[in-house]
XYZ file of N, CA, C and O in Angstrom:
640
model
N 265.444 129.862 -21.719
C 265.569 128.457 -21.848
C 265.064 127.874 -20.799
O 264.537 126.568 -20.993
N 264.939 128.257 -19.527
C 264.236 127.639 -18.479
C 262.780 127.368 -18.791
O 262.246 126.330 -18.428
N 262.088 128.172 -19.273
C 260.859 128.278 -19.689
C 260.546 127.121 -20.574
O 259.661 126.377 -20.467
N 261.681 127.057 -21.627
C 261.579 125.808 -22.669
C 261.610 124.582 -21.922
O 260.859 123.716 -22.357
N 262.633 124.570 -21.123
C 263.012 123.277 -20.475
C 261.950 122.889 -19.656
O 261.478 121.611 -19.811
N 261.205 123.716 -18.829
C 260.019 123.304 -17.977
C 258.986 123.091 -18.884
O 258.244 121.965 -18.650
N 258.548 123.655 -19.874
C 257.486 123.339 -20.946
C 257.739 122.026 -21.379
O 256.703 121.059 -21.497
N 259.008 121.479 -21.896
C 259.180 120.276 -22.415
C 259.135 119.060 -21.361
O 258.486 117.815 -21.776
N 259.516 119.570 -20.284
C 259.394 118.334 -19.233
C 258.112 118.078 -18.780
O 257.678 117.034 -18.708
N 257.315 119.166 -18.488
C 256.016 119.077 -17.953
C 254.955 118.659 -19.048
O 254.204 117.895 -18.716
N 255.000 119.334 -20.154
C 254.094 119.024 -21.279
C 254.541 117.667 -22.105
O 253.425 117.215 -22.684
N 255.546 117.709 -22.501
C 256.209 116.593 -23.274
C 256.696 115.292 -22.689
O 257.207 114.435 -23.344
N 256.904 115.406 -21.251
C 257.550 114.207 -20.621
C 258.798 113.998 -21.041
O 259.201 112.816 -21.085
N 259.844 114.987 -21.427
C 261.005 114.843 -21.831
C 261.950 114.664 -20.466
O 261.484 115.326 -19.590
N 263.007 113.671 -20.564
C 263.671 113.686 -19.580
C 264.628 114.914 -19.042
O 264.791 115.692 -20.010
N 264.692 115.182 -17.777
C 265.312 116.346 -17.361
C 266.703 116.529 -17.703
O 267.303 117.547 -17.938
N 267.515 115.435 -18.291
C 269.100 115.474 -18.819
C 269.092 115.688 -20.533
O 270.247 115.691 -20.663
N 268.147 115.927 -20.957
C 268.021 116.266 -22.188
C 268.921 117.458 -22.684
O 268.719 118.344 -21.833
N 269.680 117.365 -23.450
C 270.406 118.742 -24.123
C 269.551 119.881 -24.428
O 269.428 120.134 -25.749
N 268.824 120.585 -23.658
C 267.742 121.419 -24.088
C 268.202 122.594 -24.924
O 267.532 122.869 -25.544
N 269.518 122.919 -24.803
C 269.867 124.258 -25.462
C 270.037 123.560 -26.996
O 269.498 124.345 -27.985
N 270.480 122.466 -27.251
C 270.723 121.941 -28.413
C 269.424 121.797 -29.038
O 269.022 121.802 -30.380
N 268.362 121.089 -28.311
C 267.155 120.674 -28.678
C 266.504 121.842 -29.055
O 265.578 122.009 -30.042
N 266.469 123.185 -28.388
C 265.671 124.214 -28.692
C 266.306 124.726 -30.110
O 265.462 125.110 -30.732
N 267.660 124.762 -30.451
C 268.002 125.246 -31.655
C 267.572 124.383 -32.872
O 267.057 124.868 -33.828
N 267.589 123.063 -32.557
C 267.314 122.060 -33.653
C 265.837 122.324 -33.901
O 265.359 122.436 -35.014
N 264.996 122.418 -32.964
C 263.449 122.497 -33.063
C 263.248 123.867 -33.650
O 262.311 124.040 -34.678
N 263.806 124.990 -33.314
C 263.586 126.369 -33.861
C 263.931 126.303 -35.449
O 263.073 126.525 -36.015
N 265.000 125.715 -35.809
C 265.434 125.412 -37.162
C 264.226 124.506 -37.992
O 263.957 124.892 -39.062
N 264.040 123.533 -37.288
C 262.911 122.488 -37.775
C 261.807 123.111 -38.173
O 260.953 122.818 -39.110
N 261.314 123.933 -37.131
C 259.901 124.596 -37.267
C 259.959 125.868 -38.281
O 258.785 126.092 -38.728
N 260.963 126.427 -38.247
C 260.959 128.030 -38.978
C 261.748 127.928 -40.225
O 261.555 128.723 -41.044
N 262.747 126.844 -40.608
C 263.182 126.868 -41.970
C 262.735 125.682 -42.768
O 263.249 124.599 -42.450
N 262.084 125.908 -43.740
C 261.492 124.687 -44.621
C 262.446 123.968 -44.961
O 262.030 122.885 -44.993
N 263.365 124.279 -45.590
C 264.404 123.325 -46.105
C 265.065 122.492 -45.142
O 265.497 121.209 -45.511
N 265.041 122.779 -43.927
C 265.481 122.072 -42.796
C 264.776 120.721 -42.750
O 265.488 119.691 -42.421
N 263.637 120.535 -42.909
C 262.650 119.559 -42.560
C 262.868 118.454 -43.549
O 262.553 117.332 -43.298
N 263.154 118.984 -44.778
C 263.384 117.709 -45.913
C 264.892 117.243 -45.977
O 265.104 116.401 -46.559
N 265.795 117.915 -45.252
C 267.151 117.556 -45.489
C 267.477 116.052 -44.623
O 266.850 115.824 -43.711
N 268.443 115.320 -45.136
C 268.513 114.005 -44.323
C 269.207 114.385 -42.996
O 269.891 115.508 -42.795
N 268.976 113.591 -42.065
C 269.543 113.612 -40.698
C 270.903 113.872 -40.585
O 271.614 114.684 -39.683
N 271.730 113.328 -41.454
C 273.101 113.455 -41.371
C 273.570 114.964 -41.810
O 274.367 115.480 -41.221
N 272.638 115.552 -42.799
C 273.172 116.809 -43.166
C 272.816 117.778 -42.064
O 273.216 118.414 -41.661
N 271.534 117.511 -41.339
C 271.332 118.118 -40.301
C 272.111 118.341 -39.202
O 272.433 119.262 -38.439
N 272.888 117.166 -39.017
C 273.744 116.985 -37.975
C 275.066 117.800 -38.276
O 275.467 118.651 -37.476
N 275.291 117.870 -39.424
C 276.450 118.538 -40.049
C 276.424 120.072 -39.813
O 277.091 120.906 -39.321
N 274.877 120.535 -40.186
C 274.546 122.011 -40.097
C 274.516 122.382 -38.567
O 274.987 123.480 -38.390
N 274.091 121.432 -37.820
C 274.108 121.873 -36.371
C 275.389 121.788 -35.753
O 275.782 123.037 -34.960
N 276.463 121.032 -36.162
C 277.886 121.255 -35.788
C 278.356 122.487 -36.321
O 279.232 123.112 -35.412
N 278.150 122.713 -37.620
C 278.643 124.259 -38.069
C 278.288 125.338 -37.236
O 278.883 126.409 -37.002
N 277.116 125.143 -36.634
C 276.460 126.292 -35.698
C 276.902 126.144 -34.383
O 276.542 126.936 -33.380
N 277.849 125.172 -34.107
C 278.510 125.095 -32.647
C 277.288 124.158 -31.809
O 277.756 124.245 -30.617
N 276.548 123.633 -32.320
C 275.536 122.679 -31.545
C 275.521 121.235 -32.169
O 274.352 120.892 -32.448
N 276.407 120.658 -32.214
C 276.467 119.411 -32.776
C 275.527 118.559 -32.150
O 275.457 118.275 -30.674
N 274.958 117.572 -33.045
C 273.907 116.822 -32.498
C 274.011 115.418 -33.325
O 274.079 115.629 -34.710
N 274.142 114.456 -32.997
C 274.164 113.204 -33.989
C 272.943 112.796 -34.726
O 271.947 113.246 -34.223
N 273.105 112.172 -35.928
C 271.970 112.081 -36.873
C 270.835 110.924 -35.838
O 269.708 111.142 -36.063
N 271.570 110.152 -35.129
C 270.709 109.429 -34.241
C 269.791 110.123 -33.311
O 268.588 109.892 -33.063
N 270.327 111.136 -32.764
C 269.580 112.017 -31.796
C 268.798 112.827 -32.581
O 267.327 112.980 -32.037
N 268.990 113.062 -33.561
C 267.994 114.058 -34.526
C 266.758 113.063 -34.935
O 265.613 113.755 -34.627
N 267.004 112.021 -35.211
C 266.293 110.971 -35.224
C 264.946 110.783 -34.190
O 263.798 110.718 -34.476
N 265.851 110.756 -33.023
C 264.900 110.294 -31.737
C 263.942 111.462 -31.507
O 262.889 111.459 -31.201
N 264.537 112.992 -31.716
C 263.941 113.989 -31.508
C 262.673 114.108 -32.630
O 261.485 114.477 -32.036
N 262.809 113.741 -33.698
C 261.918 113.636 -34.681
C 260.745 112.677 -34.211
O 259.579 113.102 -34.350
N 261.290 111.539 -33.919
C 260.127 110.590 -33.317
C 259.317 111.199 -32.278
O 258.257 110.880 -32.106
N 260.012 111.783 -31.249
C 259.262 112.448 -30.184
C 258.326 113.383 -30.738
O 257.294 113.399 -30.295
N 258.757 114.151 -31.594
C 257.919 115.265 -32.067
C 256.928 114.629 -32.770
O 255.436 115.154 -32.606
N 256.812 113.580 -33.470
C 255.814 112.748 -34.301
C 254.761 112.214 -33.069
O 253.583 112.346 -33.125
N 255.414 111.703 -32.171
C 254.599 110.858 -31.062
C 253.781 111.953 -30.296
O 252.547 111.605 -29.888
N 254.061 113.168 -30.215
C 253.398 114.081 -29.531
C 252.432 114.978 -30.681
O 251.768 115.855 -30.141
N 252.421 114.383 -31.827
C 251.439 115.053 -32.753
C 251.846 116.381 -33.320
O 251.319 117.496 -33.725
N 253.282 116.853 -32.814
C 253.717 118.263 -33.223
C 254.074 118.297 -34.799
O 253.869 119.401 -35.388
N 254.763 117.122 -35.227
C 254.982 116.978 -36.490
C 254.120 115.688 -37.151
O 253.975 114.817 -36.269
N 254.062 115.312 -38.292
C 253.688 114.190 -38.940
C 254.548 113.748 -40.097
O 255.100 114.702 -40.831
N 254.859 112.579 -40.171
C 255.684 112.106 -41.365
C 254.699 112.278 -42.551
O 253.567 111.703 -42.469
N 254.977 112.891 -43.545
C 254.196 112.998 -44.814
C 254.396 111.834 -45.717
O 255.172 110.874 -45.284
N 253.892 111.859 -46.898
C 253.824 110.671 -47.677
C 255.059 110.815 -48.696
O 255.254 109.828 -49.574
N 255.404 111.835 -48.656
C 256.775 112.123 -49.462
C 257.876 111.910 -48.688
O 258.076 111.980 -47.548
N 258.991 111.644 -49.518
C 260.151 111.248 -48.973
C 261.334 112.025 -49.555
O 261.198 112.489 -50.725
N 262.614 112.462 -48.938
C 263.740 112.716 -49.373
C 264.667 111.310 -49.767
O 264.802 110.507 -48.817
N 265.340 111.249 -50.848
C 266.074 110.102 -51.454
C 267.491 110.597 -51.326
O 267.600 111.584 -51.993
N 268.338 109.870 -50.970
C 269.625 110.214 -50.721
C 270.744 108.833 -50.773
O 270.186 107.937 -50.269
N 271.862 109.136 -51.113
C 272.993 108.284 -50.851
C 273.855 108.595 -49.830
O 274.190 109.951 -50.151
N 274.234 107.828 -48.813
C 275.054 108.351 -47.831
C 276.592 107.681 -47.807
O 276.213 106.376 -47.837
N 277.574 108.305 -47.481
C 278.689 107.685 -47.252
C 279.603 108.532 -46.243
O 280.023 109.645 -46.786
N 279.978 108.227 -45.102
C 280.698 108.935 -44.313
C 279.788 110.246 -44.000
O 278.836 110.208 -43.737
N 280.773 111.449 -44.067
C 279.909 112.703 -44.345
C 279.122 113.269 -45.491
O 278.889 114.318 -45.317
N 279.253 112.617 -46.344
C 278.641 112.773 -47.892
C 277.381 112.323 -47.991
O 277.245 111.093 -47.792
N 276.270 113.365 -48.492
C 275.241 112.862 -48.619
C 274.840 113.492 -50.110
O 275.218 114.639 -50.419
N 274.273 112.469 -51.051
C 274.260 112.827 -52.513
C 272.452 112.780 -52.650
O 271.890 111.602 -52.495
N 271.837 113.765 -52.918
C 270.341 113.695 -52.971
C 269.919 113.204 -54.424
O 270.669 113.234 -55.372
N 268.983 112.461 -54.268
C 268.444 111.606 -55.694
C 267.188 111.565 -55.798
O 266.205 112.145 -55.037
N 266.576 110.950 -56.756
C 265.112 110.738 -56.789
C 264.928 109.325 -56.711
O 265.561 108.365 -56.534
N 263.509 109.076 -56.437
C 262.767 107.950 -56.070
C 263.458 106.883 -57.047
O 263.473 105.649 -56.662
N 263.351 107.059 -58.420
C 263.620 105.855 -59.433
C 265.281 105.504 -59.202
O 265.361 104.370 -59.433
N 265.949 106.481 -59.062
C 267.636 106.051 -58.885
C 267.685 105.133 -57.633
O 268.396 104.156 -57.460
N 267.076 105.666 -56.457
C 267.003 104.890 -55.054
C 266.399 103.639 -55.482
O 267.278 102.655 -54.935
N 265.394 103.330 -56.019
C 264.802 102.063 -56.110
C 265.709 101.118 -57.090
O 265.763 99.960 -56.811
N 266.351 101.847 -58.118
C 267.244 101.067 -59.153
C 268.577 100.585 -58.183
O 268.706 99.450 -58.490
N 268.886 101.417 -57.346
C 270.196 100.759 -56.547
C 269.856 99.749 -55.584
O 270.542 98.988 -55.596
N 268.794 99.874 -54.999
C 268.290 98.854 -54.074
C 268.035 97.650 -54.822
O 268.029 96.405 -54.404
N 267.283 97.573 -56.024
C 266.980 96.447 -57.016
C 268.315 95.662 -57.536
O 268.414 94.576 -57.170
N 269.278 96.442 -57.738
C 270.638 95.949 -58.162
C 271.178 95.394 -56.928
O 271.774 94.373 -57.188
N 270.977 95.806 -55.653
C 271.741 95.306 -54.660
C 270.923 93.977 -54.276
O 271.816 93.025 -54.167
N 269.657 93.901 -54.477
C 269.062 92.665 -54.159
C 269.126 91.581 -55.265
O 269.136 90.213 -54.895
N 269.398 92.152 -56.479
C 269.737 91.082 -57.359
C 271.164 90.579 -57.302
O 271.438 89.143 -57.513
N 272.085 91.262 -56.806
C 273.503 90.756 -56.506
C 273.320 89.713 -55.508
O 274.094 88.639 -55.488
N 272.557 89.922 -54.377
C 272.286 89.156 -53.337
C 271.865 87.687 -53.764
O 272.353 86.754 -53.250
N 270.811 87.965 -54.697
C 270.137 86.662 -55.140
C 271.096 85.812 -55.865
O 270.938 84.700 -55.944
N 272.241 86.555 -56.700
C 273.003 85.878 -57.420
C 274.276 85.281 -56.684
O 275.043 85.101 -57.109
N 274.222 85.354 -55.229
C 275.089 84.997 -54.548
C 276.238 85.847 -53.858
O 277.102 85.141 -52.909
N 276.196 87.129 -54.220
C 277.008 88.129 -53.539
C 276.766 88.336 -52.153
O 275.739 88.418 -51.613
N 277.780 88.576 -51.322
C 277.898 88.842 -50.091
C 277.100 90.126 -49.667
O 277.299 91.051 -50.736
N 276.374 90.517 -48.643
C 275.776 91.826 -48.266
C 276.954 92.859 -48.441
O 276.625 93.909 -49.017
N 278.367 92.571 -47.920
C 279.206 93.639 -47.973
C 279.682 93.981 -49.362
O 279.870 95.102 -49.699
N 279.845 92.970 -50.261
C 279.965 93.150 -51.775
C 279.076 94.007 -52.434
O 279.218 95.019 -53.042
N 277.793 93.779 -52.138
C 276.479 94.473 -52.828
C 276.556 95.819 -52.298
O 276.263 96.778 -52.968
N 276.763 96.062 -50.898
C 276.767 97.283 -50.583
C 278.088 98.221 -51.107
O 277.883 99.444 -51.426
N 279.109 97.534 -51.006
C 280.242 98.088 -51.578
C 279.931 98.724 -53.182
O 280.430 99.706 -53.541
N 279.259 97.839 -53.712
C 279.265 97.970 -55.242
C 278.345 99.302 -55.287
O 278.399 100.134 -56.341
N 277.181 99.142 -54.584
C 276.225 100.447 -54.583
C 277.096 101.657 -54.221
O 276.831 102.573 -54.782
N 277.761 101.532 -53.174
C 278.682 102.820 -52.865
C 279.559 103.342 -54.168
O 279.779 104.279 -54.430
N 279.898 102.169 -54.770
C 280.871 102.588 -55.868
C 280.197 103.126 -57.141
O 280.492 104.194 -57.812
N 278.981 102.793 -57.255
C 277.938 103.046 -58.344
C 277.304 104.309 -58.169
O 277.069 105.207 -59.177
N 276.907 104.529 -56.980
C 275.956 105.662 -56.590
C 276.575 106.618 -55.493
O 275.848 107.788 -55.381
N 277.655 106.325 -55.012
C 278.496 107.421 -54.279
C 277.950 107.150 -52.645
O 278.217 108.017 -51.932
N 277.218 106.131 -52.363
C 276.884 105.857 -50.948
C 275.870 104.840 -50.953
O 275.362 104.133 -52.058
N 275.340 104.549 -49.692
C 274.307 103.510 -49.380
C 272.925 104.356 -49.747
O 272.490 105.455 -49.101
N 271.736 103.692 -50.331
C 270.736 104.454 -50.640
C 269.932 104.477 -49.219
O 269.714 103.435 -48.599
N 269.384 105.850 -48.965
C 268.458 105.852 -47.896
C 267.393 106.735 -48.135
O 267.375 107.713 -49.140
N 266.212 106.603 -47.475
C 265.045 107.513 -47.554
C 264.526 108.108 -46.280
O 264.787 107.423 -45.309
N 264.066 109.036 -46.253
C 263.570 109.628 -45.189
C 262.389 110.503 -45.164
O 262.062 111.305 -46.082
N 261.297 110.409 -44.536
C 260.032 111.069 -44.674
C 260.237 112.720 -44.342
O 260.855 113.069 -43.456
N 259.448 113.220 -45.310
C 259.397 114.613 -45.276
C 258.482 115.170 -44.055
O 257.299 114.707 -44.342
N 258.782 115.700 -42.818
C 257.829 115.906 -41.879
C 257.021 117.135 -42.116
O 257.397 118.118 -42.925
N 255.748 117.320 -41.773
C 254.830 118.150 -41.806
C 254.532 118.672 -40.447
O 254.306 118.019 -39.571
N 254.358 120.082 -40.174
C 253.799 120.552 -39.044
C 252.319 120.303 -38.731
O 251.551 120.573 -39.731
N 252.071 120.256 -37.516
C 250.779 120.215 -37.113
C 250.133 121.575 -36.855
O 250.789 122.389 -36.277
N 248.841 121.869 -37.269
C 248.371 123.180 -36.997
C 247.757 123.270 -35.628
O 247.316 124.195 -34.975
N 248.076 122.125 -34.677
C 247.440 122.078 -33.354
C 248.174 122.521 -32.200
O 247.773 122.345 -31.144
N 249.451 122.764 -32.553
C 250.547 122.867 -31.402
C 251.232 124.428 -31.539
O 252.357 124.619 -31.503
N 250.345 125.489 -31.738
C 250.777 126.751 -32.011
C 251.505 127.228 -30.835
O 252.464 127.923 -30.895
N 251.017 126.882 -29.593
C 251.544 127.307 -28.285
C 252.898 126.616 -28.308
O 253.878 127.511 -27.775
N 253.363 125.514 -28.554
C 254.515 125.043 -28.449
C 255.450 125.771 -29.523
O 256.470 126.183 -29.445
N 254.990 126.130 -30.743
C 255.759 126.865 -31.894
C 256.170 128.347 -31.189
O 257.388 128.668 -31.431
N 255.194 128.902 -30.685
C 255.547 130.202 -30.304
C 256.419 130.056 -28.940
O 257.273 130.931 -28.814
N 256.369 129.307 -28.105
C 257.363 129.070 -26.877
C 258.751 128.556 -27.596
O 259.615 129.434 -27.118
N 258.938 127.819 -28.656
C 260.247 127.716 -29.175
C 260.693 128.990 -29.805
O 261.783 129.425 -29.535
N 259.862 129.837 -30.506
C 260.449 131.127 -31.096
C 260.905 132.019 -29.885
O 261.868 132.666 -30.104
N 259.862 132.245 -28.809
C 260.043 132.983 -28.106
C 261.562 132.780 -27.178
O 262.253 133.685 -27.042
N 261.676 131.651 -26.821
C 262.800 131.121 -26.222
C 263.996 131.123 -26.942
O 265.102 131.806 -26.565
N 264.066 130.828 -28.133
C 265.155 130.914 -28.979
C 265.681 132.134 -29.455
O 266.838 132.854 -29.253
N 264.674 133.259 -29.518
C 264.947 134.720 -29.674
C 265.522 135.244 -28.453
O 266.405 136.214 -28.451
N 265.060 134.967 -27.181
C 265.314 135.539 -26.064
C 266.993 134.981 -25.706
O 267.717 135.579 -25.241
N 267.194 133.702 -26.274
C 268.629 133.051 -26.041
C 269.622 133.915 -26.775
O 270.468 134.074 -26.394
N 269.276 134.196 -28.022
C 270.133 134.915 -29.025
C 270.344 136.189 -28.504
O 271.456 136.722 -28.584
N 269.406 136.836 -27.879
C 269.436 138.257 -27.235
C 270.513 138.142 -26.070
O 271.482 138.922 -26.082
N 270.272 137.160 -25.237
C 271.166 136.991 -24.131
C 272.647 136.691 -24.565
O 273.442 136.885 -23.773
N 272.851 135.721 -25.804
C 274.084 135.633 -26.148
C 274.926 136.631 -26.557
O 276.299 136.637 -26.762
N 274.345 137.732 -27.224
C 274.992 138.773 -27.721
C 275.463 139.941 -26.694
O 275.002 140.004 -25.621
């Protein structure tokens, strides 16, 4: 893990107080498990918590932004569409997502408060409509990918 931490600090300018163990686990899953990349941040947060490495959806978003800024990943032109309410995320398609927001804005234009319009969306669709870009891996950072895999596997071995 120290090797990973030093690499992140020196090569990626990450702050020394970053939760590197959680970041290592998140990054390993993000780089190696295809389904992990397209899931909503809320779902990733729940999955990390179930694995004993809780990370908020906000931190996951920041970590993805950092990976994008460093060109380790790029946001693709495709999105995951879902409705979120509390700990629940319901995957949907683009058309349903757009329909929900169209109804929201029609309600607002007709004089409904934002709170009423959002509550109506939650009632009709099971949550608030959200979309998230599906990230793609860059082919130029194989050294980083190898470092993550090596450090993750050595940590798993040392934990057992």
